[in-house]
Tab-separated table of C-alpha atoms and ligand atoms in Angstrom:
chain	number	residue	atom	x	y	z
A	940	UNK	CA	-277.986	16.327	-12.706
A	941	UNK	CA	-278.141	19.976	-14.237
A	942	UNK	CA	-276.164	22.144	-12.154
A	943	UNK	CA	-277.424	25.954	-11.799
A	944	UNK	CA	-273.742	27.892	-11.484
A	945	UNK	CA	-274.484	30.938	-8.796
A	946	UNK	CA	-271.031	31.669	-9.409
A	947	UNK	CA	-270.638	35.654	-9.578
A	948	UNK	CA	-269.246	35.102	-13.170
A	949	UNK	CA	-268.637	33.190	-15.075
A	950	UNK	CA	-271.942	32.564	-13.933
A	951	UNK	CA	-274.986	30.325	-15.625
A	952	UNK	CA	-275.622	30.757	-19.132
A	953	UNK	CA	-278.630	32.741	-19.832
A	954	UNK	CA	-281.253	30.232	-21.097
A	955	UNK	CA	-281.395	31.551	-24.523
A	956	UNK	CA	-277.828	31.530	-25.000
A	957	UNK	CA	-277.794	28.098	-26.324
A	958	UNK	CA	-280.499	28.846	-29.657
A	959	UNK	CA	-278.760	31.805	-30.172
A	960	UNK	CA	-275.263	29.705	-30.257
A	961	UNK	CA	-276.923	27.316	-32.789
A	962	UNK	CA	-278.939	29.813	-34.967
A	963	UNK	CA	-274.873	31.929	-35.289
A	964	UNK	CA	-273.305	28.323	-36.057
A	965	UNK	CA	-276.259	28.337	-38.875
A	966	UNK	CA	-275.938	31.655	-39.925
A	967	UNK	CA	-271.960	30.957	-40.452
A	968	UNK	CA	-271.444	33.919	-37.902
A	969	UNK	CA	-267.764	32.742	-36.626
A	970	UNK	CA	-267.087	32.570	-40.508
A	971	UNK	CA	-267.655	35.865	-42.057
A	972	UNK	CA	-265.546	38.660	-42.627
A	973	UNK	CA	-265.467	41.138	-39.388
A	974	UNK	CA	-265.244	43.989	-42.806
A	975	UNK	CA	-268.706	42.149	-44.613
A	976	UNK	CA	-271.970	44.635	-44.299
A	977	UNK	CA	-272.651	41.258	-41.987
A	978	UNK	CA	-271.140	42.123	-39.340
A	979	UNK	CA	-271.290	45.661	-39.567
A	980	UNK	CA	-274.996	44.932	-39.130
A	981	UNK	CA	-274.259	42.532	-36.311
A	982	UNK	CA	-272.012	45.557	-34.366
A	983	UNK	CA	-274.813	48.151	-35.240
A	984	UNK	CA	-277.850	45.591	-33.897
A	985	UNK	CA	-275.614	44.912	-30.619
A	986	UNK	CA	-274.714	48.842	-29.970
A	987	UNK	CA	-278.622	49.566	-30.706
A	988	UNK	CA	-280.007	47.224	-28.274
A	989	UNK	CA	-277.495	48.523	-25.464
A	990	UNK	CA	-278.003	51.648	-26.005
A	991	UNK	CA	-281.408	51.475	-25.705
A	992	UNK	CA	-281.717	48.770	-22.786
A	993	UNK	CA	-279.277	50.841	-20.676
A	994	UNK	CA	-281.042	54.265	-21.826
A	995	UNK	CA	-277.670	55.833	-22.844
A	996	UNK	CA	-278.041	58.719	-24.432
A	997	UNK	CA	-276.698	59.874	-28.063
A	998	UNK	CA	-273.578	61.693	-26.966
A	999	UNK	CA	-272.018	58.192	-25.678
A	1000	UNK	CA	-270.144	55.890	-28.186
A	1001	UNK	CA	-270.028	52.017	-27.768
A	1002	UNK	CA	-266.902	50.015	-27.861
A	1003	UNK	CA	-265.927	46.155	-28.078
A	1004	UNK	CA	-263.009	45.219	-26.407
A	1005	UNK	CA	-261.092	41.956	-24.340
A	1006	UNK	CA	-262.511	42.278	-20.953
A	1007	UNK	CA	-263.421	44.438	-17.948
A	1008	UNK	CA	-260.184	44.298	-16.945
A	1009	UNK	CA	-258.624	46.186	-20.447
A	1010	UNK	CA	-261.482	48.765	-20.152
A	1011	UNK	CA	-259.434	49.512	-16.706
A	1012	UNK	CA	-256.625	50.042	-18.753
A	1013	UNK	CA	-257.785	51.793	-21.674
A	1014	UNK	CA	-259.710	54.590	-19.479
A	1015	UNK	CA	-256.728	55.246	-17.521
A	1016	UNK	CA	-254.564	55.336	-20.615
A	1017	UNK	CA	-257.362	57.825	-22.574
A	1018	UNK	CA	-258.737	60.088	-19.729
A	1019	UNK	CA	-255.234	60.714	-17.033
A	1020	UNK	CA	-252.524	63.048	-17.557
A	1021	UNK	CA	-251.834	62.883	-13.994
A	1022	UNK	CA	-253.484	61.447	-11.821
A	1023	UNK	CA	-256.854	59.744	-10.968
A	1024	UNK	CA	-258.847	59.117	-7.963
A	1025	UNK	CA	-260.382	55.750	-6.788
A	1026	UNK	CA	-262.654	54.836	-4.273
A	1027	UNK	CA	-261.438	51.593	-2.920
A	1028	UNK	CA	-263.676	49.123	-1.091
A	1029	UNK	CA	-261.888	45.654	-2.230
A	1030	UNK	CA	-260.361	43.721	-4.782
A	1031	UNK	CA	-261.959	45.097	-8.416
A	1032	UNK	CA	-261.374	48.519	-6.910
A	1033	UNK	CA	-257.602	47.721	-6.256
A	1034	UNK	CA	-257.536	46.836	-9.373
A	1035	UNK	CA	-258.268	49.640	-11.197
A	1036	UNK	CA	-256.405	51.693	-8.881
A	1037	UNK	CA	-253.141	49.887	-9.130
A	1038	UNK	CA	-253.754	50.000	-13.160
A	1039	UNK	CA	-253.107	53.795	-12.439
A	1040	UNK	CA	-249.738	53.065	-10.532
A	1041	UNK	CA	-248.732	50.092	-13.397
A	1042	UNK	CA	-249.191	52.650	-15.735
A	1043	UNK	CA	-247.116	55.311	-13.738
A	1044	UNK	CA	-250.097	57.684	-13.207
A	1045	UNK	CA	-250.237	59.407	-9.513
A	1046	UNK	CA	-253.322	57.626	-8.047
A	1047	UNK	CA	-255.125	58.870	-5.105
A	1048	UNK	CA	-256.846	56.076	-3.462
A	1049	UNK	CA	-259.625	56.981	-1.188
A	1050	UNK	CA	-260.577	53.557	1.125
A	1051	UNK	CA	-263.290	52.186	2.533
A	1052	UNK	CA	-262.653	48.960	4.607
A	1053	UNK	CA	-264.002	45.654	3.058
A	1054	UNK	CA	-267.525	45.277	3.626
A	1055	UNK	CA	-268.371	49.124	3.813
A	1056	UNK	CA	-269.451	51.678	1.093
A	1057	UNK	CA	-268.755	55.463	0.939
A	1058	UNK	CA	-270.627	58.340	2.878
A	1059	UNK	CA	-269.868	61.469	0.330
A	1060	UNK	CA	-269.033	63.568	3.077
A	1061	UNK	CA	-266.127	61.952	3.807
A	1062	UNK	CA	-264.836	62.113	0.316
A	1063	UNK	CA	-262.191	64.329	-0.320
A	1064	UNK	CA	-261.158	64.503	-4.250
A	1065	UNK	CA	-257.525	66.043	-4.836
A	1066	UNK	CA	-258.406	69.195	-6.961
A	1067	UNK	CA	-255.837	68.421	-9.680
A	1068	UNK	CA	-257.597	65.106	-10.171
A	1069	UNK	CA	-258.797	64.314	-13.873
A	1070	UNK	CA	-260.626	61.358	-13.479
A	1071	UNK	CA	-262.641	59.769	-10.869
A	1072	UNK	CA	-262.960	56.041	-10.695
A	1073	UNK	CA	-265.697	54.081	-9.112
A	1074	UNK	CA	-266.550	50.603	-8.543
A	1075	UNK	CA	-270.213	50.788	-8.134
A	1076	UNK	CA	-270.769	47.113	-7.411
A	1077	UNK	CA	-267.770	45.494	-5.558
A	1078	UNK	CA	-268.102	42.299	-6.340
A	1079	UNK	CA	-265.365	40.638	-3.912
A	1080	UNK	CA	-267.399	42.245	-1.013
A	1081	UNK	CA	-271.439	42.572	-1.756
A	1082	UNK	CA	-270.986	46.265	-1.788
A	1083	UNK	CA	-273.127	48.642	-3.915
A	1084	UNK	CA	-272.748	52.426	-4.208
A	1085	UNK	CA	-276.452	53.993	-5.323
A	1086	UNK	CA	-276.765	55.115	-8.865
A	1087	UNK	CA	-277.873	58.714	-6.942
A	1088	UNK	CA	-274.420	58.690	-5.494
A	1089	UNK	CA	-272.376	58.741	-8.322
A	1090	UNK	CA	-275.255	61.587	-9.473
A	1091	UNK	CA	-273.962	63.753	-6.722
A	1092	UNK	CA	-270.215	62.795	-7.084
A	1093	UNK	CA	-270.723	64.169	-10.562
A	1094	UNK	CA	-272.563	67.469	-9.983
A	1095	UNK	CA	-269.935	68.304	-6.973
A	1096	UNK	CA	-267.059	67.508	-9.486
A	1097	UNK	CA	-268.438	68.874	-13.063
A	1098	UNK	CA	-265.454	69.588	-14.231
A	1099	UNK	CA	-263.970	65.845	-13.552
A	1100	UNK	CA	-264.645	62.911	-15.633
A	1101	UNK	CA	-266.439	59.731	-14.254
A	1102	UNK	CA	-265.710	56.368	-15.081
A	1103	UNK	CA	-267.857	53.649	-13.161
A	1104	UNK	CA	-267.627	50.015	-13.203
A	1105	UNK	CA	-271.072	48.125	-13.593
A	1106	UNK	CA	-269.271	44.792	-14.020
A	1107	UNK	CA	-271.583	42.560	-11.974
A	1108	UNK	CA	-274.539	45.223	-11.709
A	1109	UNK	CA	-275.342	45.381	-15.438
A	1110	UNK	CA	-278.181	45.243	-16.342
A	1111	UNK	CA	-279.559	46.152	-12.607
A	1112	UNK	CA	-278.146	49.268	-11.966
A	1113	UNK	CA	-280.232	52.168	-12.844
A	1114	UNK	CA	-277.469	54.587	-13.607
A	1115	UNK	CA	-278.171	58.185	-15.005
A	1116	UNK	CA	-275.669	58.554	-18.011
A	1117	UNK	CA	-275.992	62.532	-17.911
A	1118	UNK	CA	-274.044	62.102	-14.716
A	1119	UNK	CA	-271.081	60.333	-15.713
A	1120	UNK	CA	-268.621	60.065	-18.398
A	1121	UNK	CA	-267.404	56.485	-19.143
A	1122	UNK	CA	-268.713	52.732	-18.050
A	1123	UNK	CA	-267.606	49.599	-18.644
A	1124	UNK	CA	-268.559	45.990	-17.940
A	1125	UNK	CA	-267.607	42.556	-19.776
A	1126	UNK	CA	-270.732	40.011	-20.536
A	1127	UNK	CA	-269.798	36.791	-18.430
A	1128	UNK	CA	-271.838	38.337	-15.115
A	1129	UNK	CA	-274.906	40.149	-15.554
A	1130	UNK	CA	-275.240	38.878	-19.327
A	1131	UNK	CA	-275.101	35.461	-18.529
A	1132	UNK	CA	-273.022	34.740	-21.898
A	1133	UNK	CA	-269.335	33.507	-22.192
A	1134	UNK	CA	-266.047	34.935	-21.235
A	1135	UNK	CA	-263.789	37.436	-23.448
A	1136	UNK	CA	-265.522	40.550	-24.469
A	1137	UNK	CA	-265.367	43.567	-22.868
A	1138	UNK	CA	-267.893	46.720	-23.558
A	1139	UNK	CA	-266.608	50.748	-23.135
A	1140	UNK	CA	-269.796	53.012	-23.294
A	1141	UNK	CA	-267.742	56.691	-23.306
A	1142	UNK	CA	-269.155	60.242	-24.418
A	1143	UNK	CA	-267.740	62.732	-25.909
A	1144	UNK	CA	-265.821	63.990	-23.101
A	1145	UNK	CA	-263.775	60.833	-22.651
A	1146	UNK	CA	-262.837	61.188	-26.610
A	1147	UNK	CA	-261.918	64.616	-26.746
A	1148	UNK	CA	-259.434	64.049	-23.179
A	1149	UNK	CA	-258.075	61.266	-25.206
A	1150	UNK	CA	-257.532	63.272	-28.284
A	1151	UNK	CA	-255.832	66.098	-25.841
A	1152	UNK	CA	-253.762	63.408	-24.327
A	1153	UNK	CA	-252.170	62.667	-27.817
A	1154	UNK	CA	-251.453	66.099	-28.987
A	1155	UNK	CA	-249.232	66.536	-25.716
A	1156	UNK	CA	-247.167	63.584	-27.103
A	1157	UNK	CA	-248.626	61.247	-23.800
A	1158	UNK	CA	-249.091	57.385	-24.657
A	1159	UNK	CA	-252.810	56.494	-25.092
A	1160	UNK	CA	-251.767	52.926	-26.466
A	1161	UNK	CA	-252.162	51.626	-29.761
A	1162	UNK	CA	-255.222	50.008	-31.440
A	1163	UNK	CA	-257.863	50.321	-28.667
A	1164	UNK	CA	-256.901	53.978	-27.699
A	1165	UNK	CA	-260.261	56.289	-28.148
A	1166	UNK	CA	-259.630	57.956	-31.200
A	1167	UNK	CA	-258.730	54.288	-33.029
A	1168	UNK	CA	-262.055	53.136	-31.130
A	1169	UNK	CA	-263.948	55.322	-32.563
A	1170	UNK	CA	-262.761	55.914	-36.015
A	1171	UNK	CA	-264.110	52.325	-36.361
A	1172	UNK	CA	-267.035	51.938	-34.354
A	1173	UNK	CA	-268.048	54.861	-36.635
A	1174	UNK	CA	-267.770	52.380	-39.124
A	1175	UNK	CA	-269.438	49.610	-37.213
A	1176	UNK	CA	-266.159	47.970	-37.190
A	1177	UNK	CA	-263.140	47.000	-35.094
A	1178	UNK	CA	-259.238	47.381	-35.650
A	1179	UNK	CA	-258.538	43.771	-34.951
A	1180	UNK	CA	-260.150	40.513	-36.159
A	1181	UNK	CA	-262.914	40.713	-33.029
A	1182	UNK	CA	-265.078	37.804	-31.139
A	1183	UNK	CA	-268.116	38.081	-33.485
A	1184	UNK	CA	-269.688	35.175	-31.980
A	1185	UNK	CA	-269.840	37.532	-28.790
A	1186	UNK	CA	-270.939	40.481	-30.154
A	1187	UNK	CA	-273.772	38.313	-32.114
A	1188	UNK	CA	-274.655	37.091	-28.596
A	1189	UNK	CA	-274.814	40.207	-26.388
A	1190	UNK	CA	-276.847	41.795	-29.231
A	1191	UNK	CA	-279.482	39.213	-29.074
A	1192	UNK	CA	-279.722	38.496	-25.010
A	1193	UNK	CA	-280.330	42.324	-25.175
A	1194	UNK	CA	-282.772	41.986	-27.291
A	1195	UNK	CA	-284.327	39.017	-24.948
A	1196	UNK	CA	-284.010	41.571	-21.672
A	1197	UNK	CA	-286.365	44.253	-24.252
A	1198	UNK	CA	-288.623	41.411	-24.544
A	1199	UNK	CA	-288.745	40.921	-20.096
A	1200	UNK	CA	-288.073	44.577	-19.997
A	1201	UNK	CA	-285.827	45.932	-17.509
A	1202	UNK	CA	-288.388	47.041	-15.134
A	1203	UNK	CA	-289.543	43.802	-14.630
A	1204	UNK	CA	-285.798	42.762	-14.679
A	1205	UNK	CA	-284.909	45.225	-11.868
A	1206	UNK	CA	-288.073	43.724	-9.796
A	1207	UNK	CA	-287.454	40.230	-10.134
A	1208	UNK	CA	-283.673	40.885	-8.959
A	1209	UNK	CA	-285.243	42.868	-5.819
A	1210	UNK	CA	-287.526	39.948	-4.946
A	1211	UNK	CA	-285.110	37.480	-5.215
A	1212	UNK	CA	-282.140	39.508	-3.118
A	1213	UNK	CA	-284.332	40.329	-0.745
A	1214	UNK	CA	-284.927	36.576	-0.289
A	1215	UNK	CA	-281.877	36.014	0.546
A	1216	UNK	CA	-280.618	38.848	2.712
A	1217	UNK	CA	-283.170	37.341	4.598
A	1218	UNK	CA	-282.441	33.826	4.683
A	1219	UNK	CA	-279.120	35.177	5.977
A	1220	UNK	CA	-280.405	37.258	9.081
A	1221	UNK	CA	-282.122	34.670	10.362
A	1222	UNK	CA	-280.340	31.391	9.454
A	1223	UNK	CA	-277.971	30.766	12.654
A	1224	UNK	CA	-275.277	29.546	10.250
A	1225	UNK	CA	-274.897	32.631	8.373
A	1226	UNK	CA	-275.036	36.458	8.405
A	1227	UNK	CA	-274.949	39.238	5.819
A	1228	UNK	CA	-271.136	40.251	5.511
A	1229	UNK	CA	-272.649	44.343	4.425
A	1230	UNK	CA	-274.258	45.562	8.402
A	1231	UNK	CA	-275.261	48.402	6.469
A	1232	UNK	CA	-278.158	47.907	4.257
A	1233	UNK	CA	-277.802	50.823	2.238
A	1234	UNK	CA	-274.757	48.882	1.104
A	1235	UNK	CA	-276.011	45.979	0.301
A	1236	UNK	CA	-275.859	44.887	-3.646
A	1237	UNK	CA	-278.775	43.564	-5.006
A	1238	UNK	CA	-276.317	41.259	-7.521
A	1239	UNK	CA	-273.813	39.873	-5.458
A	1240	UNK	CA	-275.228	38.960	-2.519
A	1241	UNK	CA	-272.323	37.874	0.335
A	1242	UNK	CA	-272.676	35.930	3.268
A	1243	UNK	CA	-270.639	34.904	6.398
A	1244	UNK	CA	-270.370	31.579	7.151
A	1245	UNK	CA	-270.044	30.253	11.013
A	1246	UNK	CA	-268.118	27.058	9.659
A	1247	UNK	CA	-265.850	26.875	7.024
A	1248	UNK	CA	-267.283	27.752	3.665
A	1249	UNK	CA	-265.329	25.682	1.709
A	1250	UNK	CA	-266.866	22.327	2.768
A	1251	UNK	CA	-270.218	23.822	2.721
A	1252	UNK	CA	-269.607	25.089	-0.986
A	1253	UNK	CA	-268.407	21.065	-1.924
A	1254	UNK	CA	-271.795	19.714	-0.446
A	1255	UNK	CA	-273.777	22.042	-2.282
A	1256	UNK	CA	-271.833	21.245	-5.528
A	1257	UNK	CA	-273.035	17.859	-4.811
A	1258	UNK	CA	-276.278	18.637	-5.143
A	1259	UNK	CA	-275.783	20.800	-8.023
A	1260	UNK	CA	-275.848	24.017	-6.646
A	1261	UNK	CA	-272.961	25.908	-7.987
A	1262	UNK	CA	-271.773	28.780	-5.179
A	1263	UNK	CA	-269.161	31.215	-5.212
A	1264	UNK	CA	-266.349	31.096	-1.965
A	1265	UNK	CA	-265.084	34.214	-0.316
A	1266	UNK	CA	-262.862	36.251	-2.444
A	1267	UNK	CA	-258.973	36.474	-1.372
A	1268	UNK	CA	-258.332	36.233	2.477
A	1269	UNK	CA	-262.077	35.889	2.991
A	1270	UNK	CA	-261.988	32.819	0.930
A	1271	UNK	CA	-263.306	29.942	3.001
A	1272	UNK	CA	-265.218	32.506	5.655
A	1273	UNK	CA	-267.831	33.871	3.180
A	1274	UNK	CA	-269.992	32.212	0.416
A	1275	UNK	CA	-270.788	34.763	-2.568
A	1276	UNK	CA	-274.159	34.486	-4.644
A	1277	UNK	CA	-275.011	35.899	-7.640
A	1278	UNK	CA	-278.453	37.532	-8.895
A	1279	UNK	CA	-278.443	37.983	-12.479
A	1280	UNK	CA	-281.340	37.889	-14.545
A	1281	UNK	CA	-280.152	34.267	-15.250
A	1282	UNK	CA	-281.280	33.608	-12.065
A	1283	UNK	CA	-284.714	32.435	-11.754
A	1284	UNK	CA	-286.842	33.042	-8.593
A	1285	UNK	CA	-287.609	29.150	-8.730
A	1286	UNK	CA	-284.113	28.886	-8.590
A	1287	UNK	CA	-283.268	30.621	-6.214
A	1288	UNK	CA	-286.361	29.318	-4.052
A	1289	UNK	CA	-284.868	25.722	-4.690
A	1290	UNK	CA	-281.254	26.801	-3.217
A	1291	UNK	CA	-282.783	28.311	-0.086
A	1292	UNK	CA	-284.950	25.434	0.560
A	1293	UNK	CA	-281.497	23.498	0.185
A	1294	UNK	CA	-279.674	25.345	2.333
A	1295	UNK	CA	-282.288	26.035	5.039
B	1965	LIG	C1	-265.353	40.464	-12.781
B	1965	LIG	C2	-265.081	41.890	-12.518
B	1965	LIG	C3	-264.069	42.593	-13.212
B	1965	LIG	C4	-263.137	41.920	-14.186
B	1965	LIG	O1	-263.793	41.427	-15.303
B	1965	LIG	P1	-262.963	40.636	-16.437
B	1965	LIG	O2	-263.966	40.416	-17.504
B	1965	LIG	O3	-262.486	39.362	-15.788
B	1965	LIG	O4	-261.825	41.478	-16.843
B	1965	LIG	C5	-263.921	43.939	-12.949
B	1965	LIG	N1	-264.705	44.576	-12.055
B	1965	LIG	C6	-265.676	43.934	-11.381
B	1965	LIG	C7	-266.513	44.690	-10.398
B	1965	LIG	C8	-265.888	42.569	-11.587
B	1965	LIG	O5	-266.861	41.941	-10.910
């Protein structure tokens, strides 16, 4: 039986994944030298198509790296003398935050319990704060700030830089690049493609911080600071030996989401989410873990379960629907389902008419 994984990510390969796998095992893509014109076409075809799927404008450079997860590092590295703030609201927010404190920055956190979002009102940025860090999809909760938040968070805070991670709201999130300096994601989630590459999108702001940061003598690391980032992505190149294979394949899935176009992208994801939020109201077994619907993320889509998930989860696997648990303590109380463009409204349709 083909399984459908609605795994928040890895999640199910996109369906074109597969030709494009074969067409780069043709094209002797894992092969050629990451310093041919090859691949510096490859790298220039990849950063086109993002830049022009996500609408980011010219003053934002592109960069390849591991994972979301180093992109957490790197910005904290590049853009914080000091200190940072982060708006915490579970587990990928942590993260980034305690990157700060691993990295012996001052952190503020600013918290939001798990399952709730952020009313700006109640924000309070420290004024010596240099960076402000925001999750705006949580995926270990369902939680989505509004692209018009961050807007405002900007405008109050001008002077600070932005960084905002669109992990498992890529390509969904309609986020306004003239109000915020640096975003990152990595291309197992939204992208529907393997593990291991990571993606930076940071202006000019973010680079010239970095720069700042390394005439003062402060550690920006090594290879994948800024200024080594972008010295070679000038180039259309990398320091190290990269995944080419992965860069190959984000370039042409983004060329596959121009083809649906992102309008139609962004519908189809609304259609199907709001198919399930309301499977989940009225279903006596479940409920919506986000009460407030201004909250709720249109990606990961997070449900409370009145028995325990867990053996829920193992009959569905039976029947080949692939479904994400709870994440951490909420592990076997919630069941977590992602809505990627992967994600078909047929199958979606098919899962609710299994779990109904
Ligand atoms: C998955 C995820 C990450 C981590 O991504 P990696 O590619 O595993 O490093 C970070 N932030 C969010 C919101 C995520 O969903």
């Amino acid at each position: 039986m083909k399984k459908i994984y609605f795994t928040p990510g890895p999640t199910e390969l996109y369906p074109t994944v597969a030709a494009h796998i074969e067409n780069a095992l043709h094209e002797d893509i894992c092969s050629i030298s990451h310093r041919s014109s090859r691949f510096k076409d490859i790298f220039k075809a990849t950063r086109d198509n993002l830049k022009i799927l996500l609408e980011i404008p010219d003053n934002f450079h592109i960069f390849f790296i591991g994972s979301a997860t180093e992109a957490m590092e790197r910005i904290i590295e590049n853009c914080v003398q000091h200190k940072s703030s982060h708006l915490v609201n579970g587990a990928f927010s942590e993260r980034f935050y305690k990157t700060a404190l691993d990295l012996k920055k001052e952190p503020q956190k600013i918290m939001a319990s798990f399952g709730n979002g952020f009313y700006e009102h109640e924000i309070e940025i420290d004024a010596d704060s240099e960076l402000i860090c925001v999750t705006q999809n949580e995926t270990s909760t369902g939680v989505a700030l509004s692209p018009d938040f961050i807007s405002r968070m900007k405008r109050r805070h001008p002077e600070k830089l932005i960084a905002v991670d669109v992990v498992s709201s890529v390509p969904y999130a309609a986020l306004d690049y003239k109000f915020l300096d640096c975003a990152f994601f990595s291309v197992q989630k939204g992208f529907g493609l393997p593990a291991g590459l990571g993606v930076i999108i940071a202006n000019e702001r973010c680079i010239q911080k970095a720069q700042s940061l390394q005439e003062k003598d402060f550690d920006i690391g090594s290879y994948h600071n800024f200024p080594s980032l972008l010295k070679q992505a000038q180039k259309c190149q990398t320091s190290e030996t990269p995944n080419v294979l992965a860069i190959y394949l984000l370039g042409k899935v983004c060329a596959d989401y121009l083809q649906s176009g992102l309008s139609e992208i962004r519908k189809q994801t609304e259609i199907k989410s709001v198919a399930l939020y309301e499977f989940f109201e009225n279903h006596p077994q479940y409920k919506p873990f986000v009460k407030e619907e201004s909250f709720r993320s249109h990606t990961i889509i997070v449900s409370e379960t009145i028995s325990e998930s867990s053996s829920m989860i193992s009959r569905a696997a039976k029947q080949g629907f692939i479904i994400g648990s709870g994440y951490g303590n909420y592990k076997n109380r919630h069941i977590r389902i992602a809505n990627f463009p992967v994600h078909s409204l047929d199958n979606v349709k098919s899962l609710l008419v299994y779990l109904r």
